PDB file of C-alpha atoms in Angstrom:
ATOM      1  CA  MET R 240      17.218 -15.281 -18.208  1.00 66.00           C
ATOM      2  CA  THR R 241      20.173 -16.104 -15.836  1.00 65.00           C
ATOM      3  CA  ALA R 242      20.519 -17.862 -12.402  1.00 57.00           C
ATOM      4  CA  PRO R 243      21.870 -14.532 -10.562  1.00 56.00           C
ATOM      5  CA  ARG R 244      24.654 -15.175  -8.380  1.00 49.00           C
ATOM      6  CA  ASP R 245      24.354 -15.775  -4.764  1.00 46.00           C
ATOM      7  CA  GLY R 246      24.308 -12.642  -2.500  1.00 44.00           C
ATOM      8  CA  PRO R 247      22.475 -11.712   0.137  1.00 42.00           C
ATOM      9  CA  ALA R 248      18.897 -13.057   0.269  1.00 40.00           C
ATOM     10  CA  THR R 249      15.857 -10.726  -0.831  1.00 43.00           C
ATOM     11  CA  ARG R 250      13.011 -11.631   1.726  1.00 41.00           C
ATOM     12  CA  ARG R 251       9.931 -11.983   0.246  1.00 39.00           C
ATOM     13  CA  VAL R 252       7.191  -9.471   1.070  1.00 47.00           C
ATOM     14  CA  THR R 253       4.306 -11.624   2.254  1.00 50.00           C
ATOM     15  CA  VAL R 254       4.506 -15.460   2.614  1.00 58.00           C
ATOM     16  CA  GLY R 255       3.041 -17.017  -0.065  1.00 82.00           C
ATOM     17  CA  ARG R 256       3.754 -14.362  -2.862  1.00 94.00           C
ATOM     18  CA  MET R 257       6.222 -14.491  -5.708  1.00 98.00           C
ATOM     19  CA  ARG R 258       8.858 -11.596  -5.320  1.00 98.00           C
ATOM     20  CA  VAL R 259      10.446  -9.318  -8.372  1.00 99.00           C
ATOM     21  CA  ASP R 260      13.244  -7.209  -7.263  1.00 99.00           C
ATOM     22  CA  ILE R 261      14.418  -4.944  -9.720  1.00 99.00           C
ATOM     23  CA  TRP R 262      17.623  -2.979  -9.816  1.00 99.00           C
ATOM     24  CA  SER R 263      17.339   0.292 -11.773  1.00 99.00           C
ATOM     25  CA  ASP R 264      18.791   4.401 -11.483  1.00 99.00           C
ATOM     26  CA  VAL R 265      16.378   7.322 -11.770  1.00 96.00           C
ATOM     27  CA  VAL R 266      17.964   8.636 -14.976  1.00 96.00           C
ATOM     28  CA  CYS R 267      18.354   5.303 -16.933  1.00 97.00           C
ATOM     29  CA  PRO R 268      16.388   5.319 -19.668  1.00 98.00           C
ATOM     30  CA  TRP R 269      16.402   1.908 -20.159  1.00 98.00           C
ATOM     31  CA  CYS R 270      15.284   1.019 -17.051  1.00 99.00           C
ATOM     32  CA  TYR R 271      12.211   3.304 -17.615  1.00 99.00           C
ATOM     33  CA  ILE R 272      11.559   1.477 -20.707  1.00 99.00           C
ATOM     34  CA  GLY R 273      11.975  -1.494 -19.205  1.00 99.00           C
ATOM     35  CA  LYS R 274       9.970  -1.368 -16.274  1.00 99.00           C
ATOM     36  CA  ALA R 275       6.951  -0.631 -18.901  1.00 99.00           C
ATOM     37  CA  ARG R 276       7.842  -3.773 -20.921  1.00 99.00           C
ATOM     38  CA  PHE R 277       7.511  -5.838 -17.801  1.00 99.00           C
ATOM     39  CA  GLU R 278       4.737  -3.874 -16.281  1.00 99.00           C
ATOM     40  CA  HIS R 279       3.237  -4.987 -19.577  1.00 99.00           C
ATOM     41  CA  ALA R 280       4.007  -8.864 -19.248  1.00 99.00           C
ATOM     42  CA  LEU R 281       2.910  -8.986 -15.673  1.00 99.00           C
ATOM     43  CA  ALA R 282      -0.754  -7.294 -16.542  1.00 99.00           C
ATOM     44  CA  GLY R 283      -1.209 -10.215 -18.973  1.00 98.00           C
ATOM     45  CA  PHE R 284       0.374 -12.792 -16.295  1.00 99.00           C
ATOM     46  CA  ALA R 285      -2.420 -15.389 -14.484  1.00 98.00           C
ATOM     47  CA  HIS R 286      -0.595 -14.706 -10.956  1.00 98.00           C
ATOM     48  CA  ARG R 287       0.005 -11.024 -10.862  1.00 98.00           C
ATOM     49  CA  ASP R 288      -2.077 -10.660  -7.752  1.00 98.00           C
ATOM     50  CA  GLU R 289       0.047 -12.815  -5.980  1.00 98.00           C
ATOM     51  CA  VAL R 290       3.296 -11.053  -7.106  1.00 98.00           C
ATOM     52  CA  SER R 291       5.058  -8.210  -4.945  1.00 98.00           C
ATOM     53  CA  VAL R 292       7.811  -6.285  -7.095  1.00 98.00           C
ATOM     54  CA  VAL R 293      10.426  -4.459  -4.891  1.00 98.00           C
ATOM     55  CA  PHE R 294      12.765  -1.571  -6.705  1.00 99.00           C
ATOM     56  CA  HIS R 295      16.298  -1.152  -5.518  1.00 99.00           C
ATOM     57  CA  SER R 296      18.803   1.471  -5.717  1.00 99.00           C
ATOM     58  CA  TYR R 297      21.825   1.387  -8.467  1.00 99.00           C
ATOM     59  CA  GLU R 298      23.719   4.209  -9.272  1.00 98.00           C
ATOM     60  CA  LEU R 299      25.138   4.601 -12.922  1.00 96.00           C
ATOM     61  CA  ASP R 300      27.669   7.549 -12.206  1.00 95.00           C
ATOM     62  CA  PRO R 301      28.037   7.895  -8.420  1.00 96.00           C
ATOM     63  CA  THR R 302      31.109  10.227  -9.040  1.00 94.00           C
ATOM     64  CA  LEU R 303      28.931  13.068 -10.185  1.00 93.00           C
ATOM     65  CA  PRO R 304      28.715  15.887  -7.702  1.00 94.00           C
ATOM     66  CA  ARG R 305      25.834  16.211  -5.163  1.00 93.00           C
ATOM     67  CA  GLY R 306      23.590  19.397  -5.484  1.00 88.00           C
ATOM     68  CA  GLU R 307      24.821  19.971  -9.225  1.00 90.00           C
ATOM     69  CA  SER R 308      23.114  19.010 -12.476  1.00 94.00           C
ATOM     70  CA  GLY R 309      23.539  20.380 -15.975  1.00 93.00           C
ATOM     71  CA  PRO R 310      21.814  19.642 -19.745  1.00 91.00           C
ATOM     72  CA  LEU R 311      21.581  15.637 -20.393  1.00 90.00           C
ATOM     73  CA  ARG R 312      23.585  15.552 -23.350  1.00 87.00           C
ATOM     74  CA  GLU R 313      26.696  18.171 -22.921  1.00 90.00           C
ATOM     75  CA  ALA R 314      26.805  15.888 -20.015  1.00 86.00           C
ATOM     76  CA  LEU R 315      27.196  12.427 -22.180  1.00 88.00           C
ATOM     77  CA  ALA R 316      29.268  13.898 -24.437  1.00 90.00           C
ATOM     78  CA  ALA R 317      31.625  15.208 -22.278  1.00 88.00           C
ATOM     79  CA  LYS R 318      31.993  11.490 -20.315  1.00 85.00           C
ATOM     80  CA  PHE R 319      31.998   9.416 -23.657  1.00 85.00           C
ATOM     81  CA  GLY R 320      34.236  11.934 -25.317  1.00 92.00           C
ATOM     82  CA  ARG R 321      31.571  12.350 -28.537  1.00 91.00           C
ATOM     83  CA  PRO R 322      29.992  14.976 -30.053  1.00 93.00           C
ATOM     84  CA  VAL R 323      27.010  16.213 -28.953  1.00 90.00           C
ATOM     85  CA  GLU R 324      25.321  15.736 -32.346  1.00 93.00           C
ATOM     86  CA  GLU R 325      26.224  12.143 -31.599  1.00 93.00           C
ATOM     87  CA  VAL R 326      24.445  12.089 -28.544  1.00 91.00           C
ATOM     88  CA  ALA R 327      21.598  13.522 -29.993  1.00 92.00           C
ATOM     89  CA  ALA R 328      21.054  11.079 -32.145  1.00 93.00           C
ATOM     90  CA  MET R 329      21.591   8.044 -29.800  1.00 92.00           C
ATOM     91  CA  GLU R 330      19.173   9.728 -27.958  1.00 93.00           C
ATOM     92  CA  ASN R 331      16.610   9.889 -30.826  1.00 94.00           C
ATOM     93  CA  ARG R 332      16.817   6.040 -31.092  1.00 95.00           C
ATOM     94  CA  VAL R 333      15.876   6.126 -27.823  1.00 97.00           C
ATOM     95  CA  ALA R 334      13.147   8.064 -27.627  1.00 97.00           C
ATOM     96  CA  ASP R 335      11.586   5.914 -30.360  1.00 97.00           C
ATOM     97  CA  ALA R 336      11.602   2.904 -28.076  1.00 98.00           C
ATOM     98  CA  ALA R 337      10.389   4.561 -25.116  1.00 98.00           C
ATOM     99  CA  ARG R 338       7.243   5.945 -27.432  1.00 97.00           C
ATOM    100  CA  GLY R 339       6.584   2.483 -28.972  1.00 97.00           C
ATOM    101  CA  GLU R 340       5.918   1.428 -25.437  1.00 98.00           C
ATOM    102  CA  GLY R 341       3.624   4.485 -24.974  1.00 98.00           C
ATOM    103  CA  LEU R 342       6.007   6.449 -22.891  1.00 98.00           C
ATOM    104  CA  GLN R 343       6.243  10.176 -23.093  1.00 98.00           C
ATOM    105  CA  TYR R 344       9.766  10.957 -23.232  1.00 97.00           C
ATOM    106  CA  THR R 345      11.605  14.226 -23.700  1.00 96.00           C
ATOM    107  CA  ALA R 346      15.505  14.557 -24.547  1.00 89.00           C
ATOM    108  CA  ASP R 347      15.454  17.932 -22.685  1.00 91.00           C
ATOM    109  CA  ARG R 348      16.504  16.231 -19.059  1.00 96.00           C
ATOM    110  CA  LEU R 349      19.043  17.399 -16.953  1.00 96.00           C
ATOM    111  CA  SER R 350      21.914  15.299 -15.816  1.00 95.00           C
ATOM    112  CA  GLY R 351      22.886  15.000 -11.989  1.00 96.00           C
ATOM    113  CA  ASN R 352      23.804  12.753  -8.928  1.00 97.00           C
ATOM    114  CA  THR R 353      20.904  10.353  -8.213  1.00 98.00           C
ATOM    115  CA  PHE R 354      21.834   9.747  -4.707  1.00 99.00           C
ATOM    116  CA  ASP R 355      19.269  11.729  -2.780  1.00 99.00           C
ATOM    117  CA  LEU R 356      16.778  10.658  -5.025  1.00 99.00           C
ATOM    118  CA  HIS R 357      17.212   6.873  -4.201  1.00 99.00           C
ATOM    119  CA  ARG R 358      17.121   8.023  -0.467  1.00 99.00           C
ATOM    120  CA  LEU R 359      13.889   9.644  -1.161  1.00 99.00           C
ATOM    121  CA  LEU R 360      12.575   6.169  -2.636  1.00 99.00           C
ATOM    122  CA  HIS R 361      13.449   4.491  -0.273  1.00 99.00           C
ATOM    123  CA  LEU R 362      11.567   6.725   2.299  1.00 99.00           C
ATOM    124  CA  ALA R 363       8.743   6.274  -0.374  1.00 99.00           C
ATOM    125  CA  THR R 364       9.028   2.026   0.341  1.00 98.00           C
ATOM    126  CA  ASP R 365       8.725   2.445   4.040  1.00 98.00           C
ATOM    127  CA  ALA R 366       5.770   4.835   3.669  1.00 98.00           C
ATOM    128  CA  GLY R 367       3.988   2.107   1.372  1.00 98.00           C
ATOM    129  CA  ARG R 368       4.098   4.338  -1.902  1.00 98.00           C
ATOM    130  CA  GLN R 369       7.184   3.033  -3.369  1.00 98.00           C
ATOM    131  CA  ALA R 370       5.527   2.044  -6.810  1.00 98.00           C
ATOM    132  CA  GLU R 371       3.903   5.698  -6.845  1.00 99.00           C
ATOM    133  CA  ALA R 372       6.903   7.365  -6.066  1.00 99.00           C
ATOM    134  CA  VAL R 373       8.762   5.607  -8.900  1.00 99.00           C
ATOM    135  CA  SER R 374       6.109   6.221 -11.338  1.00 98.00           C
ATOM    136  CA  ALA R 375       5.721   9.752 -10.574  1.00 99.00           C
ATOM    137  CA  LEU R 376       9.817  10.255 -10.614  1.00 98.00           C
ATOM    138  CA  ASN R 377      10.089   8.810 -14.023  1.00 98.00           C
ATOM    139  CA  ALA R 378       6.812  11.061 -15.785  1.00 98.00           C
ATOM    140  CA  ALA R 379       8.909  14.534 -13.893  1.00 99.00           C
ATOM    141  CA  HIS R 380      11.626  13.263 -15.082  1.00 98.00           C
ATOM    142  CA  PHE R 381      11.565  11.805 -18.299  1.00 98.00           C
ATOM    143  CA  GLY R 382       8.003  12.840 -19.527  1.00 98.00           C
ATOM    144  CA  ALA R 383       8.137  16.393 -18.411  1.00 98.00           C
ATOM    145  CA  GLY R 384      12.243  17.147 -18.135  1.00 97.00           C
ATOM    146  CA  ARG R 385      11.885  18.666 -14.631  1.00 98.00           C
ATOM    147  CA  PRO R 386      14.353  19.667 -13.003  1.00 97.00           C
ATOM    148  CA  VAL R 387      14.498  16.378 -10.054  1.00 98.00           C
ATOM    149  CA  PHE R 388      17.537  17.067  -8.852  1.00 97.00           C
ATOM    150  CA  ASP R 389      16.227  20.617  -7.687  1.00 96.00           C
ATOM    151  CA  ALA R 390      14.764  19.841  -3.932  1.00 97.00           C
ATOM    152  CA  GLU R 391      11.543  21.730  -4.061  1.00 97.00           C
ATOM    153  CA  THR R 392      10.828  20.004  -7.411  1.00 98.00           C
ATOM    154  CA  ALA R 393      11.648  16.654  -5.741  1.00 98.00           C
ATOM    155  CA  VAL R 394       9.565  17.518  -3.083  1.00 99.00           C
ATOM    156  CA  GLU R 395       6.663  18.345  -5.397  1.00 99.00           C
ATOM    157  CA  VAL R 396       7.289  14.902  -6.707  1.00 99.00           C
ATOM    158  CA  PHE R 397       7.425  12.987  -4.200  1.00 99.00           C
ATOM    159  CA  THR R 398       4.684  14.671  -2.659  1.00 99.00           C
ATOM    160  CA  ALA R 399       2.337  14.287  -5.329  1.00 98.00           C
ATOM    161  CA  ALA R 400       3.131  10.687  -4.979  1.00 99.00           C
ATOM    162  CA  GLY R 401       1.639  10.689  -1.680  1.00 99.00           C
ATOM    163  CA  LEU R 402       4.548  11.492   0.886  1.00 99.00           C
ATOM    164  CA  ASP R 403       4.584  14.105   3.329  1.00 99.00           C
ATOM    165  CA  ALA R 404       6.363  17.427   2.177  1.00 99.00           C
ATOM    166  CA  ALA R 405       7.958  17.940   5.585  1.00 99.00           C
ATOM    167  CA  GLU R 406       9.420  14.662   5.843  1.00 99.00           C
ATOM    168  CA  VAL R 407      11.222  14.617   2.058  1.00 99.00           C
ATOM    169  CA  ARG R 408      12.600  18.105   3.226  1.00 98.00           C
ATOM    170  CA  ARG R 409      13.951  16.667   6.162  1.00 99.00           C
ATOM    171  CA  VAL R 410      15.290  13.388   4.679  1.00 99.00           C
ATOM    172  CA  TRP R 411      16.653  15.559   1.474  1.00 98.00           C
ATOM    173  CA  LYS R 412      18.630  17.816   4.173  1.00 98.00           C
ATOM    174  CA  GLY R 413      19.835  14.794   5.881  1.00 98.00           C
ATOM    175  CA  ASP R 414      21.411  11.126   5.406  1.00 98.00           C
ATOM    176  CA  ASP R 415      18.530   9.392   6.461  1.00 99.00           C
ATOM    177  CA  TYR R 416      18.690   5.926   4.410  1.00 99.00           C
ATOM    178  CA  THR R 417      22.129   6.513   3.119  1.00 99.00           C
ATOM    179  CA  ASP R 418      22.855   3.019   4.458  1.00 99.00           C
ATOM    180  CA  ALA R 419      19.623   1.591   2.766  1.00 99.00           C
ATOM    181  CA  VAL R 420      20.910   2.654  -0.714  1.00 99.00           C
ATOM    182  CA  ARG R 421      24.758   1.394   0.260  1.00 99.00           C
ATOM    183  CA  ALA R 422      23.086  -1.926   1.154  1.00 99.00           C
ATOM    184  CA  ASP R 423      21.070  -2.051  -2.349  1.00 99.00           C
ATOM    185  CA  GLU R 424      24.325  -1.567  -4.192  1.00 99.00           C
ATOM    186  CA  ARG R 425      26.288  -4.158  -2.370  1.00 98.00           C
ATOM    187  CA  ALA R 426      23.804  -6.654  -2.880  1.00 98.00           C
ATOM    188  CA  ALA R 427      23.705  -5.858  -6.586  1.00 98.00           C
ATOM    189  CA  ARG R 428      27.635  -6.287  -6.400  1.00 98.00           C
ATOM    190  CA  ASP R 429      27.034  -9.562  -4.913  1.00 98.00           C
ATOM    191  CA  LEU R 430      24.596 -10.684  -7.175  1.00 97.00           C
ATOM    192  CA  GLY R 431      27.171  -9.846 -10.219  1.00 97.00           C
ATOM    193  CA  ILE R 432      24.819  -7.133 -11.642  1.00 98.00           C
ATOM    194  CA  THR R 433      27.061  -4.692 -13.542  1.00 97.00           C
ATOM    195  CA  GLY R 434      24.112  -2.851 -15.383  1.00 97.00           C
ATOM    196  CA  VAL R 435      20.447  -1.948 -14.980  1.00 99.00           C
ATOM    197  CA  PRO R 436      17.735  -2.575 -15.061  1.00 99.00           C
ATOM    198  CA  PHE R 437      18.257  -6.107 -13.720  1.00 99.00           C
ATOM    199  CA  PHE R 438      15.152  -8.429 -12.711  1.00 99.00           C
ATOM    200  CA  VAL R 439      15.193 -10.936 -10.314  1.00 99.00           C
ATOM    201  CA  LEU R 440      12.524 -13.164 -10.059  1.00 99.00           C
ATOM    202  CA  ASP R 441      12.018 -15.377  -6.898  1.00 98.00           C
ATOM    203  CA  ASP R 442      15.415 -15.214  -5.887  1.00 96.00           C
ATOM    204  CA  ALA R 443      16.330 -17.493  -8.762  1.00 96.00           C
ATOM    205  CA  PHE R 444      16.430 -16.126 -11.891  1.00 97.00           C
ATOM    206  CA  GLY R 445      17.940 -13.046 -13.500  1.00 98.00           C
ATOM    207  CA  VAL R 446      16.666 -10.553 -16.562  1.00 99.00           C
ATOM    208  CA  SER R 447      19.532  -8.094 -17.837  1.00 98.00           C
ATOM    209  CA  GLY R 448      18.140  -5.240 -19.683  1.00 98.00           C
ATOM    210  CA  ALA R 449      15.180  -3.728 -20.778  1.00 99.00           C
ATOM    211  CA  GLN R 450      13.678  -7.377 -22.631  1.00 99.00           C
ATOM    212  CA  PRO R 451      10.981  -7.639 -24.823  1.00 98.00           C
ATOM    213  CA  VAL R 452       7.499  -8.213 -23.044  1.00 99.00           C
ATOM    214  CA  ASP R 453       7.458 -12.040 -24.571  1.00 99.00           C
ATOM    215  CA  LEU R 454      10.955 -12.976 -22.997  1.00 99.00           C
ATOM    216  CA  PHE R 455       9.591 -10.980 -18.974  1.00 99.00           C
ATOM    217  CA  THR R 456       5.889 -13.018 -19.915  1.00 99.00           C
ATOM    218  CA  GLN R 457       8.461 -16.214 -20.094  1.00 98.00           C
ATOM    219  CA  ALA R 458      10.438 -15.178 -17.259  1.00 99.00           C
ATOM    220  CA  LEU R 459       7.458 -14.880 -15.282  1.00 99.00           C
ATOM    221  CA  ASP R 460       5.627 -18.538 -16.017  1.00 98.00           C
ATOM    222  CA  GLN R 461       9.349 -19.993 -15.147  1.00 98.00           C
ATOM    223  CA  ALA R 462       9.732 -18.079 -11.960  1.00 98.00           C
ATOM    224  CA  TRP R 463       6.035 -18.999 -10.725  1.00 98.00           C
ATOM    225  CA  ALA R 464       7.057 -22.602 -11.659  1.00 98.00           C
ATOM    226  CA  HIS R 465       9.828 -22.295  -9.292  1.00 97.00           C
ATOM    227  CA  HIS R 466       8.197 -20.800  -6.618  1.00 97.00           C
ATOM    228  CA  ARG R 467       5.302 -23.146  -6.391  1.00 95.00           C
ATOM    229  CA  ALA R 468       7.564 -26.097  -6.476  1.00 95.00           C
ATOM    230  CA  ALA R 469       9.302 -24.539  -3.908  1.00 91.00           C
ATOM    231  CA  ALA R 470       6.091 -23.586  -1.264  1.00 82.00           C
TER     232      ALA R 470
END
């Protein structure tokens, strides 16, 4: 656990509550696993009802063309110059870790640019449905292998999370929340974040990666002590 580099202050949601900011990408399997481990720790945290969790945008590969998608294994093999069989073996290890957390996980997923999905997550945030949207997107992409880069699939996923379908379509077709995504990414750079998932607790402590539940528990306890001391 480290103290993140100084960067733009992340405002607390409500005075008196401790805030946890999480940078993650939609297609990052370790973000999916790390979220589950963090939530497990939070469920056992005595002050969980006084913690606000906010997700922030991070694109692992912003160079991918928007509006296109393809089989994940082939895309990773091409990107890293590895045989598809080697990529498949790596995916199997990640799948074992995910299932060890009780998560649904399929290797038959697509790869694509996540920028528009991040814009929709900001729409969900404004609608007060961020947590539901992140969970719905994770279930669709990792659990069911649905083509979330397709506009109509994205509409279905975000509608299931409680958003208005017409509003989701409007945002998808436009450029709303572009500035919000870019602001999240600038904040990540300013904080020295170079990989995800990355957790910032009470603007004071950073946890990088899908750490074990015990470490998240320790981080929450330490951040809470800091939070109460600063109150």
